[in-house]
mmCIF file of C-alpha atoms and ligand atoms in Angstrom:
data_model
loop_
_atom_site.group_PDB
_atom_site.id
_atom_site.type_symbol
_atom_site.label_atom_id
_atom_site.label_comp_id
_atom_site.label_asym_id
_atom_site.label_seq_id
_atom_site.Cartn_x
_atom_site.Cartn_y
_atom_site.Cartn_z
ATOM 1 C CA MET A 18 4.528 142.376 -147.824
ATOM 2 C CA ASN A 19 2.962 139.953 -145.199
ATOM 3 C CA GLU A 20 0.698 140.756 -142.566
ATOM 4 C CA LYS A 21 1.278 139.852 -139.371
ATOM 5 C CA LEU A 22 -2.127 138.826 -138.169
ATOM 6 C CA ILE A 23 -5.794 138.731 -140.237
ATOM 7 C CA ILE A 24 -8.786 138.491 -138.251
ATOM 8 C CA ILE A 25 -11.659 137.239 -139.905
ATOM 9 C CA GLY A 26 -15.285 138.734 -139.005
ATOM 10 C CA THR A 27 -16.511 141.569 -137.321
ATOM 11 C CA GLY A 28 -18.865 140.369 -134.349
ATOM 12 C CA PRO A 29 -17.844 140.985 -130.907
ATOM 13 C CA ALA A 30 -14.879 138.663 -130.825
ATOM 14 C CA GLY A 31 -13.330 139.868 -133.847
ATOM 15 C CA TYR A 32 -13.557 143.251 -132.927
ATOM 16 C CA THR A 33 -12.149 142.715 -129.648
ATOM 17 C CA ALA A 34 -9.459 140.640 -131.206
ATOM 18 C CA ALA A 35 -8.743 143.809 -133.095
ATOM 19 C CA ILE A 36 -8.603 146.149 -130.340
ATOM 20 C CA TYR A 37 -6.011 143.797 -128.239
ATOM 21 C CA ALA A 38 -4.192 143.243 -131.414
ATOM 22 C CA ALA A 39 -3.995 146.545 -132.473
ATOM 23 C CA ARG A 40 -3.151 147.655 -128.945
ATOM 24 C CA ALA A 41 -0.327 145.237 -129.397
ATOM 25 C CA ASP A 42 0.921 147.132 -132.211
ATOM 26 C CA LEU A 43 0.351 144.006 -134.788
ATOM 27 C CA LYS A 44 -2.014 146.443 -137.552
ATOM 28 C CA PRO A 45 -3.987 143.694 -137.594
ATOM 29 C CA LEU A 46 -6.163 143.668 -140.940
ATOM 30 C CA VAL A 47 -9.647 143.102 -140.933
ATOM 31 C CA PHE A 48 -12.261 141.300 -143.187
ATOM 32 C CA THR A 49 -15.688 142.691 -142.448
ATOM 33 C CA GLY A 50 -17.645 139.830 -144.608
ATOM 34 C CA GLU A 51 -21.070 140.671 -145.522
ATOM 35 C CA GLN A 52 -22.592 141.506 -142.304
ATOM 36 C CA ILE A 53 -20.346 144.073 -140.685
ATOM 37 C CA GLY A 54 -21.129 144.421 -137.303
ATOM 38 C CA GLY A 55 -22.449 140.691 -137.428
ATOM 39 C CA GLN A 56 -25.615 139.300 -135.504
ATOM 40 C CA LEU A 57 -25.582 141.932 -132.790
ATOM 41 C CA THR A 58 -26.762 144.609 -135.439
ATOM 42 C CA THR A 59 -29.876 142.517 -135.891
ATOM 43 C CA THR A 60 -31.014 143.275 -132.210
ATOM 44 C CA THR A 61 -32.581 145.765 -130.522
ATOM 45 C CA GLU A 62 -31.650 146.290 -126.842
ATOM 46 C CA ILE A 63 -28.771 144.761 -125.218
ATOM 47 C CA GLU A 64 -29.339 144.753 -121.510
ATOM 48 C CA ASN A 65 -26.587 142.511 -120.271
ATOM 49 C CA PHE A 66 -23.232 143.730 -121.957
ATOM 50 C CA PRO A 67 -21.274 145.278 -118.850
ATOM 51 C CA GLY A 68 -20.927 148.970 -118.518
ATOM 52 C CA PHE A 69 -24.172 149.977 -120.074
ATOM 53 C CA PRO A 70 -26.662 150.338 -117.226
ATOM 54 C CA GLU A 71 -29.558 151.695 -119.600
ATOM 55 C CA GLY A 72 -28.885 148.745 -122.443
ATOM 56 C CA ILE A 73 -27.371 149.778 -125.728
ATOM 57 C CA ASN A 74 -28.691 148.854 -129.015
ATOM 58 C CA GLY A 75 -26.621 145.953 -130.928
ATOM 59 C CA PRO A 76 -25.488 148.506 -134.061
ATOM 60 C CA GLU A 77 -24.432 151.352 -131.464
ATOM 61 C CA LEU A 78 -22.440 148.513 -129.716
ATOM 62 C CA MET A 79 -20.562 147.295 -132.636
ATOM 63 C CA PHE A 80 -20.322 150.521 -134.234
ATOM 64 C CA ASN A 81 -18.407 151.743 -130.923
ATOM 65 C CA MET A 82 -16.217 148.177 -131.104
ATOM 66 C CA SER A 83 -15.238 149.101 -134.833
ATOM 67 C CA GLN A 84 -14.280 153.097 -134.213
ATOM 68 C CA GLN A 85 -12.088 151.645 -131.054
ATOM 69 C CA ALA A 86 -10.231 149.143 -132.940
ATOM 70 C CA GLU A 87 -9.496 151.553 -135.633
ATOM 71 C CA LYS A 88 -8.534 154.204 -133.562
ATOM 72 C CA PHE A 89 -5.307 151.762 -132.410
ATOM 73 C CA GLY A 90 -4.423 151.294 -136.049
ATOM 74 C CA THR A 91 -6.987 148.150 -137.350
ATOM 75 C CA ARG A 92 -7.471 148.168 -140.939
ATOM 76 C CA TYR A 93 -10.411 146.830 -142.657
ATOM 77 C CA VAL A 94 -10.995 145.329 -145.823
ATOM 78 C CA TYR A 95 -14.553 144.970 -147.279
ATOM 79 C CA GLU A 96 -14.186 141.615 -148.764
ATOM 80 C CA THR A 97 -15.915 138.125 -148.295
ATOM 81 C CA VAL A 98 -13.144 135.320 -147.493
ATOM 82 C CA LEU A 99 -13.514 132.389 -149.372
ATOM 83 C CA SER A 100 -10.708 130.192 -148.454
ATOM 84 C CA VAL A 101 -7.678 130.088 -146.300
ATOM 85 C CA SER A 102 -5.034 127.756 -146.246
ATOM 86 C CA ARG A 103 -1.532 127.192 -144.760
ATOM 87 C CA GLU A 104 1.598 126.766 -146.175
ATOM 88 C CA ALA A 105 3.960 124.220 -144.239
ATOM 89 C CA CYS A 106 7.153 124.915 -144.897
ATOM 90 C CA SER A 107 6.968 128.972 -144.450
ATOM 91 C CA GLY A 108 4.124 128.956 -141.920
ATOM 92 C CA LEU A 109 2.418 131.699 -143.976
ATOM 93 C CA PHE A 110 -0.992 131.684 -144.378
ATOM 94 C CA THR A 111 -3.146 132.647 -147.671
ATOM 95 C CA VAL A 112 -6.430 133.920 -147.353
ATOM 96 C CA THR A 113 -8.335 134.096 -150.559
ATOM 97 C CA THR A 114 -11.057 136.372 -151.200
ATOM 98 C CA THR A 115 -13.716 138.114 -153.235
ATOM 99 C CA GLY A 116 -10.877 140.970 -154.019
ATOM 100 C CA GLY A 117 -7.868 139.120 -153.783
ATOM 101 C CA ALA A 118 -5.289 136.865 -152.034
ATOM 102 C CA TYR A 119 -3.027 137.979 -148.591
ATOM 103 C CA GLN A 120 -0.710 136.656 -146.923
ATOM 104 C CA ALA A 121 -0.185 136.257 -143.029
ATOM 105 C CA GLU A 122 1.508 134.910 -140.363
ATOM 106 C CA SER A 123 -1.352 134.127 -138.375
ATOM 107 C CA VAL A 124 -5.060 134.118 -138.473
ATOM 108 C CA ILE A 125 -7.802 134.505 -136.231
ATOM 109 C CA ILE A 126 -11.428 133.159 -137.242
ATOM 110 C CA ALA A 127 -14.390 135.099 -136.102
ATOM 111 C CA THR A 128 -16.990 134.202 -138.413
ATOM 112 C CA GLY A 129 -19.679 133.829 -135.915
ATOM 113 C CA ALA A 130 -22.764 131.365 -137.210
ATOM 114 C CA THR A 131 -25.877 132.255 -139.376
ATOM 115 C CA ALA A 132 -29.663 131.556 -138.323
ATOM 116 C CA ARG A 133 -30.993 128.086 -138.964
ATOM 117 C CA TYR A 134 -34.385 127.396 -140.925
ATOM 118 C CA LEU A 135 -36.297 124.376 -140.743
ATOM 119 C CA GLY A 136 -35.359 122.673 -144.117
ATOM 120 C CA LEU A 137 -39.183 122.511 -145.459
ATOM 121 C CA PRO A 138 -39.362 122.190 -149.139
ATOM 122 C CA GLY A 139 -39.706 125.784 -150.487
ATOM 123 C CA GLU A 140 -38.531 127.213 -147.618
ATOM 124 C CA LYS A 141 -35.709 128.893 -149.075
ATOM 125 C CA ALA A 142 -37.541 131.161 -151.715
ATOM 126 C CA LEU A 143 -39.968 132.274 -148.915
ATOM 127 C CA ILE A 144 -37.034 134.374 -147.252
ATOM 128 C CA GLY A 145 -37.949 137.667 -147.369
ATOM 129 C CA HIS A 146 -41.634 137.176 -148.179
ATOM 130 C CA GLY A 147 -42.828 136.554 -145.021
ATOM 131 C CA LEU A 148 -40.171 134.460 -143.758
ATOM 132 C CA THR A 149 -37.473 135.853 -141.671
ATOM 133 C CA ALA A 150 -34.456 135.223 -138.974
ATOM 134 C CA CYS A 151 -34.418 139.064 -138.175
ATOM 135 C CA ALA A 152 -37.609 140.650 -136.132
ATOM 136 C CA THR A 153 -35.346 143.762 -135.817
ATOM 137 C CA CYS A 154 -35.035 143.738 -139.669
ATOM 138 C CA ASP A 155 -38.605 142.946 -140.770
ATOM 139 C CA GLY A 156 -40.952 143.312 -137.528
ATOM 140 C CA ALA A 157 -41.718 147.077 -138.454
ATOM 141 C CA PHE A 158 -43.525 145.908 -141.851
ATOM 142 C CA TYR A 159 -46.007 143.269 -140.134
ATOM 143 C CA ARG A 160 -48.054 145.702 -138.282
ATOM 144 C CA ASP A 161 -51.834 144.843 -136.936
ATOM 145 C CA VAL A 162 -51.386 141.635 -138.624
ATOM 146 C CA PRO A 163 -50.798 137.928 -136.505
ATOM 147 C CA VAL A 164 -47.246 136.655 -136.648
ATOM 148 C CA CYS A 165 -45.351 133.798 -135.460
ATOM 149 C CA VAL A 166 -41.724 133.250 -134.161
ATOM 150 C CA VAL A 167 -40.278 129.747 -133.906
ATOM 151 C CA GLY A 168 -38.467 128.326 -131.176
ATOM 152 C CA GLY A 169 -37.888 128.262 -127.464
ATOM 153 C CA GLY A 170 -34.689 130.018 -126.704
ATOM 154 C CA ASP A 171 -33.533 133.315 -125.393
ATOM 155 C CA SER A 172 -34.064 135.008 -129.295
ATOM 156 C CA ALA A 173 -37.320 133.705 -129.989
ATOM 157 C CA CYS A 174 -38.294 135.306 -126.668
ATOM 158 C CA GLU A 175 -36.648 138.270 -127.156
ATOM 159 C CA GLU A 176 -38.164 138.530 -130.678
ATOM 160 C CA ALA A 177 -41.577 137.562 -129.625
ATOM 161 C CA SER A 178 -41.488 140.276 -127.155
ATOM 162 C CA PHE A 179 -39.976 142.960 -129.484
ATOM 163 C CA LEU A 180 -42.642 142.032 -132.311
ATOM 164 C CA THR A 181 -45.637 142.841 -129.809
ATOM 165 C CA ARG A 182 -44.446 146.569 -130.896
ATOM 166 C CA PHE A 183 -46.249 145.935 -134.167
ATOM 167 C CA ALA A 184 -47.854 142.975 -134.595
ATOM 168 C CA SER A 185 -52.047 141.925 -133.643
ATOM 169 C CA LYS A 186 -50.570 138.843 -132.057
ATOM 170 C CA VAL A 187 -47.537 137.023 -131.800
ATOM 171 C CA TYR A 188 -47.648 133.068 -131.496
ATOM 172 C CA LEU A 189 -44.726 131.476 -129.718
ATOM 173 C CA ILE A 190 -44.338 128.206 -131.497
ATOM 174 C CA HIS A 191 -41.945 125.627 -129.576
ATOM 175 C CA ARG A 192 -41.500 122.057 -130.261
ATOM 176 C CA ARG A 193 -41.464 121.255 -126.673
ATOM 177 C CA ASP A 194 -43.944 122.561 -123.590
ATOM 178 C CA ALA A 195 -41.004 124.271 -121.454
ATOM 179 C CA LEU A 196 -38.939 127.347 -122.812
ATOM 180 C CA ARG A 197 -35.088 127.159 -123.151
ATOM 181 C CA ALA A 198 -34.595 130.935 -122.349
ATOM 182 C CA SER A 199 -33.647 132.347 -118.977
ATOM 183 C CA LYS A 200 -36.228 132.648 -116.512
ATOM 184 C CA ALA A 201 -36.232 136.409 -116.948
ATOM 185 C CA MET A 202 -36.900 136.233 -120.677
ATOM 186 C CA GLN A 203 -39.503 133.319 -119.865
ATOM 187 C CA GLN A 204 -41.664 135.428 -117.381
ATOM 188 C CA ARG A 205 -41.507 138.490 -119.730
ATOM 189 C CA VAL A 206 -43.089 136.615 -122.707
ATOM 190 C CA LEU A 207 -45.542 134.659 -120.758
ATOM 191 C CA ASN A 208 -46.796 137.402 -119.042
ATOM 192 C CA ASP A 209 -47.132 139.334 -122.145
ATOM 193 C CA PRO A 210 -50.724 139.049 -123.309
ATOM 194 C CA LYS A 211 -49.876 139.715 -127.322
ATOM 195 C CA ILE A 212 -48.139 136.754 -126.958
ATOM 196 C CA GLU A 213 -49.787 133.283 -127.190
ATOM 197 C CA PRO A 214 -47.601 130.074 -126.750
ATOM 198 C CA VAL A 215 -48.116 127.202 -128.816
ATOM 199 C CA TRP A 216 -46.628 124.246 -127.261
ATOM 200 C CA ASN A 217 -45.660 120.642 -128.548
ATOM 201 C CA SER A 218 -45.944 122.374 -132.136
ATOM 202 C CA THR A 219 -43.253 122.444 -135.270
ATOM 203 C CA ILE A 220 -44.648 123.678 -138.623
ATOM 204 C CA ALA A 221 -45.217 121.313 -141.516
ATOM 205 C CA ALA A 222 -45.912 123.571 -144.316
ATOM 206 C CA TYR A 223 -45.988 127.475 -145.184
ATOM 207 C CA GLN A 224 -48.730 128.545 -147.042
ATOM 208 C CA THR A 225 -48.748 131.544 -149.707
ATOM 209 C CA ASP A 226 -50.890 134.064 -150.897
ATOM 210 C CA GLU A 227 -51.486 135.092 -154.464
ATOM 211 C CA SER A 228 -48.062 136.953 -154.777
ATOM 212 C CA GLY A 229 -45.869 134.633 -152.936
ATOM 213 C CA GLU A 230 -46.244 136.126 -149.688
ATOM 214 C CA VAL A 231 -46.486 133.821 -146.492
ATOM 215 C CA CYS A 232 -50.437 133.842 -145.494
ATOM 216 C CA GLY A 233 -50.285 130.848 -143.212
ATOM 217 C CA ILE A 234 -48.580 127.623 -141.961
ATOM 218 C CA THR A 235 -49.852 124.274 -141.089
ATOM 219 C CA LEU A 236 -48.882 123.934 -137.478
ATOM 220 C CA LYS A 237 -47.949 120.292 -136.605
ATOM 221 C CA ASP A 238 -48.243 118.755 -133.147
ATOM 222 C CA THR A 239 -45.317 117.102 -132.067
ATOM 223 C CA VAL A 240 -46.850 114.805 -129.427
ATOM 224 C CA THR A 241 -50.121 113.250 -131.551
ATOM 225 C CA GLY A 242 -49.081 114.208 -135.097
ATOM 226 C CA GLU A 243 -52.432 116.322 -135.863
ATOM 227 C CA GLU A 244 -52.066 119.254 -138.004
ATOM 228 C CA ARG A 245 -53.863 122.347 -137.981
ATOM 229 C CA PRO A 246 -53.640 125.741 -140.096
ATOM 230 C CA LEU A 247 -53.233 129.124 -138.564
ATOM 231 C CA GLU A 248 -53.354 132.289 -140.094
ATOM 232 C CA VAL A 249 -49.814 134.533 -139.891
ATOM 233 C CA LYS A 250 -48.696 137.178 -142.317
ATOM 234 C CA CYS A 251 -44.725 136.630 -140.998
ATOM 235 C CA VAL A 252 -42.860 133.540 -139.581
ATOM 236 C CA PHE A 253 -40.042 134.667 -137.636
ATOM 237 C CA MET A 254 -37.181 131.649 -137.279
ATOM 238 C CA ALA A 255 -35.316 131.532 -134.143
ATOM 239 C CA ILE A 256 -33.959 128.176 -133.831
ATOM 240 C CA GLY A 257 -30.679 129.040 -133.206
ATOM 241 C CA HIS A 258 -27.639 129.369 -135.773
ATOM 242 C CA VAL A 259 -25.027 127.258 -137.466
ATOM 243 C CA PRO A 260 -21.247 128.157 -137.114
ATOM 244 C CA ASN A 261 -19.610 130.093 -140.354
ATOM 245 C CA THR A 262 -17.168 127.570 -141.263
ATOM 246 C CA LYS A 263 -17.588 126.602 -144.788
ATOM 247 C CA PHE A 264 -14.887 128.552 -146.464
ATOM 248 C CA LEU A 265 -12.422 126.680 -144.237
ATOM 249 C CA GLY A 266 -12.911 123.620 -145.610
ATOM 250 C CA ASP A 267 -11.354 120.478 -143.660
ATOM 251 C CA LEU A 268 -8.649 122.556 -142.328
ATOM 252 C CA VAL A 269 -9.884 122.918 -139.129
ATOM 253 C CA GLU A 270 -11.460 120.323 -136.614
ATOM 254 C CA LEU A 271 -15.075 120.651 -136.015
ATOM 255 C CA ASP A 272 -17.561 119.249 -133.330
ATOM 256 C CA ALA A 273 -20.831 117.361 -133.919
ATOM 257 C CA GLY A 274 -22.752 120.645 -133.731
ATOM 258 C CA GLY A 275 -20.004 122.224 -136.687
ATOM 259 C CA PHE A 276 -18.177 124.533 -134.173
ATOM 260 C CA ILE A 277 -14.833 124.952 -134.360
ATOM 261 C CA VAL A 278 -12.430 123.118 -131.990
ATOM 262 C CA THR A 279 -10.198 124.881 -130.071
ATOM 263 C CA SER A 280 -7.738 123.469 -127.221
ATOM 264 C CA PRO A 281 -9.391 123.255 -124.210
ATOM 265 C CA GLY A 282 -9.811 126.680 -122.398
ATOM 266 C CA GLY A 283 -7.994 128.246 -125.294
ATOM 267 C CA THR A 284 -8.503 129.558 -128.963
ATOM 268 C CA ASP A 285 -6.084 127.392 -130.429
ATOM 269 C CA THR A 286 -7.178 125.212 -133.569
ATOM 270 C CA ARG A 287 -5.313 121.946 -134.769
ATOM 271 C CA VAL A 288 -3.611 124.685 -136.985
ATOM 272 C CA PRO A 289 -0.600 126.720 -135.847
ATOM 273 C CA GLY A 290 -0.935 130.137 -136.021
ATOM 274 C CA LEU A 291 -4.539 130.031 -136.307
ATOM 275 C CA PHE A 292 -7.303 130.646 -133.559
ATOM 276 C CA ALA A 293 -10.883 131.062 -133.483
ATOM 277 C CA ALA A 294 -12.807 132.787 -130.903
ATOM 278 C CA GLY A 295 -16.996 133.615 -130.663
ATOM 279 C CA ASP A 296 -19.981 131.915 -131.575
ATOM 280 C CA VAL A 297 -17.848 130.075 -134.414
ATOM 281 C CA ALA A 298 -15.997 128.009 -131.986
ATOM 282 C CA ASP A 299 -18.425 128.129 -128.700
ATOM 283 C CA PRO A 300 -21.322 125.911 -128.637
ATOM 284 C CA LYS A 301 -21.955 126.822 -125.038
ATOM 285 C CA TYR A 302 -22.463 130.480 -124.129
ATOM 286 C CA GLN A 303 -22.915 132.361 -127.208
ATOM 287 C CA GLN A 304 -22.965 135.818 -125.761
ATOM 288 C CA ALA A 305 -21.702 139.295 -126.863
ATOM 289 C CA ILE A 306 -19.223 139.252 -123.841
ATOM 290 C CA SER A 307 -18.168 135.864 -123.949
ATOM 291 C CA ALA A 308 -17.315 136.031 -127.513
ATOM 292 C CA ALA A 309 -15.672 139.243 -126.955
ATOM 293 C CA GLY A 310 -13.579 137.519 -123.457
ATOM 294 C CA MET A 311 -12.576 134.756 -126.561
ATOM 295 C CA GLY A 312 -11.790 137.399 -129.222
ATOM 296 C CA CYS A 313 -9.412 139.143 -126.516
ATOM 297 C CA ARG A 314 -7.738 135.470 -125.452
ATOM 298 C CA ALA A 315 -7.655 134.793 -129.681
ATOM 299 C CA ALA A 316 -5.076 137.913 -130.007
ATOM 300 C CA LEU A 317 -3.186 137.766 -126.805
ATOM 301 C CA ASP A 318 -2.413 133.454 -128.198
ATOM 302 C CA ALA A 319 -1.801 134.918 -131.587
ATOM 303 C CA GLU A 320 0.845 137.575 -130.051
ATOM 304 C CA HIS A 321 2.619 135.121 -128.417
ATOM 305 C CA TYR A 322 2.362 132.885 -131.351
ATOM 306 C CA LEU A 323 3.869 135.642 -133.346
ATOM 307 C CA LEU A 324 6.582 136.378 -130.737
ATOM 308 C CA THR A 325 7.510 132.548 -130.657
ATOM 309 C CA ASN A 326 7.683 131.500 -134.157
ATOM 310 C CA PHE A 327 8.447 134.969 -136.156
ATOM 311 C CA GLY A 328 10.321 137.117 -133.385
HETATM 312 P P1 NAP B 421 -30.815 128.227 -128.534
HETATM 313 O O1 NAP B 421 -30.808 128.338 -127.258
HETATM 314 O O2 NAP B 421 -30.168 126.883 -129.097
HETATM 315 O O3 NAP B 421 -32.398 127.975 -129.024
HETATM 316 C C1 NAP B 421 -32.478 127.290 -129.607
HETATM 317 C C2 NAP B 421 -33.938 127.307 -129.896
HETATM 318 O O4 NAP B 421 -34.813 126.624 -130.870
HETATM 319 C C3 NAP B 421 -34.782 125.936 -128.554
HETATM 320 O O5 NAP B 421 -35.603 126.315 -128.375
HETATM 321 C C4 NAP B 421 -34.720 124.398 -129.672
HETATM 322 O O6 NAP B 421 -35.587 123.891 -128.927
HETATM 323 C C5 NAP B 421 -35.315 125.339 -131.089
HETATM 324 N N1 NAP B 421 -35.149 124.403 -132.135
HETATM 325 C C6 NAP B 421 -33.986 123.755 -132.158
HETATM 326 N N2 NAP B 421 -33.502 123.544 -133.486
HETATM 327 C C7 NAP B 421 -35.611 123.247 -133.786
HETATM 328 C C8 NAP B 421 -35.936 122.814 -135.105
HETATM 329 N N3 NAP B 421 -35.404 121.948 -136.037
HETATM 330 N N4 NAP B 421 -37.178 122.889 -134.747
HETATM 331 C C9 NAP B 421 -38.045 123.663 -133.863
HETATM 332 N N5 NAP B 421 -37.566 123.897 -132.880
HETATM 333 C C10 NAP B 421 -35.980 123.891 -133.093
HETATM 334 O O7 NAP B 421 -30.539 129.605 -129.924
HETATM 335 P P2 NAP B 421 -30.794 130.998 -129.083
HETATM 336 O O8 NAP B 421 -32.348 131.418 -128.400
HETATM 337 O O9 NAP B 421 -30.847 131.491 -130.809
HETATM 338 O O10 NAP B 421 -29.640 131.275 -128.359
HETATM 339 C C11 NAP B 421 -28.332 131.091 -128.495
HETATM 340 C C12 NAP B 421 -27.665 131.548 -127.520
HETATM 341 O O11 NAP B 421 -27.524 133.017 -127.361
HETATM 342 C C13 NAP B 421 -27.710 131.004 -126.288
HETATM 343 O O12 NAP B 421 -26.543 130.934 -124.828
HETATM 344 C C14 NAP B 421 -29.058 132.622 -125.627
HETATM 345 O O13 NAP B 421 -28.757 132.397 -124.082
HETATM 346 C C15 NAP B 421 -28.099 133.493 -126.294
HETATM 347 N N6 NAP B 421 -28.856 134.459 -126.214
HETATM 348 C C16 NAP B 421 -29.067 135.395 -125.072
HETATM 349 C C17 NAP B 421 -29.828 136.694 -125.310
HETATM 350 C C18 NAP B 421 -29.973 137.673 -124.407
HETATM 351 O O14 NAP B 421 -29.352 137.318 -123.472
HETATM 352 N N7 NAP B 421 -30.551 138.699 -124.656
HETATM 353 C C19 NAP B 421 -30.307 136.873 -126.593
HETATM 354 C C20 NAP B 421 -30.569 135.699 -127.402
HETATM 355 C C21 NAP B 421 -29.477 134.493 -127.328
HETATM 356 P P3 NAP B 421 -35.410 122.692 -127.816
HETATM 357 O O15 NAP B 421 -35.583 123.991 -126.934
HETATM 358 O O16 NAP B 421 -36.364 121.774 -128.008
HETATM 359 O O17 NAP B 421 -33.799 122.418 -128.341
#
């Protein structure tokens, strides 16, 4: 039997799409992927999601969304999607996963984005050995030692601020001399005596100890090119994210940053019946609430498409 709607991804966009679609009786089938709940499960306090004046932690918010979607009839499949294709004549999609193949009349892509690293030689092997993109996950392992965060955006500032709970010192390494983060975040970071900004700098190399753990970095001045060592026990990368679209091949159109191109102000991709929502299709806002809003719109767009094309 064909599904009416398959939703791929369980961040705010995927869950919100599921809530709307389930309430419209589409009984959505949601593929959770490997990181159930998406990026917000790796954040701490969320202070700007409306409805929570005291803030709410990321995992709790995502758990609530998941429960809300399930309450209306959403079904979850704990498999990772490997490919999506559409048969032109029938208009049916085949979604192939680690567990099998599923057919659906419409699909919403809400797969979010994955942390970006610098691309230095040997970098990949260091992930989990003093190199990470998740302060919430790994911060507590680095008590009373110096660490650094790379980046100048909201994520970098949030991570740096969080890490002051554990580390003896947090260097905030930024390639320019001004932060990109919101003013409130900037103030919090720049007024914190435990955080030391390192302007106009990037990492040229990682140093490791005899057990293969990061024990320092070589800093490179982006203006003068000068290099100097800095002792840190962990590097927290916060230089943005790469949209998760690999499994789509060339099915959809991507912009220069790799984000899925949707119709202006809409969620339709160039493939009829295939919609995209959240960070995977939003190079500009990338907020939990804007992803949730786009998930809502994708579900409404899918509902309209299904009514028009499948009755
Ligand atoms: P972002 O805003 O894109 O910032 C990425 C940072 O990394 C920038 O400062 C950028 O430098 C730097 N960078 C990028 N590539 C680099 C490279 N190869 N080497 C060195 N530095 C590099 O990403 P984000 O901080 O993850 O935030 C993404 C979105 O989520 C934003 O819209 C942000 O507002 C939002 N967000 C909001 C909150 C919150 O409100 N609580 C928390 C986290 C994120 P340049 O500045 O020089 O480009």
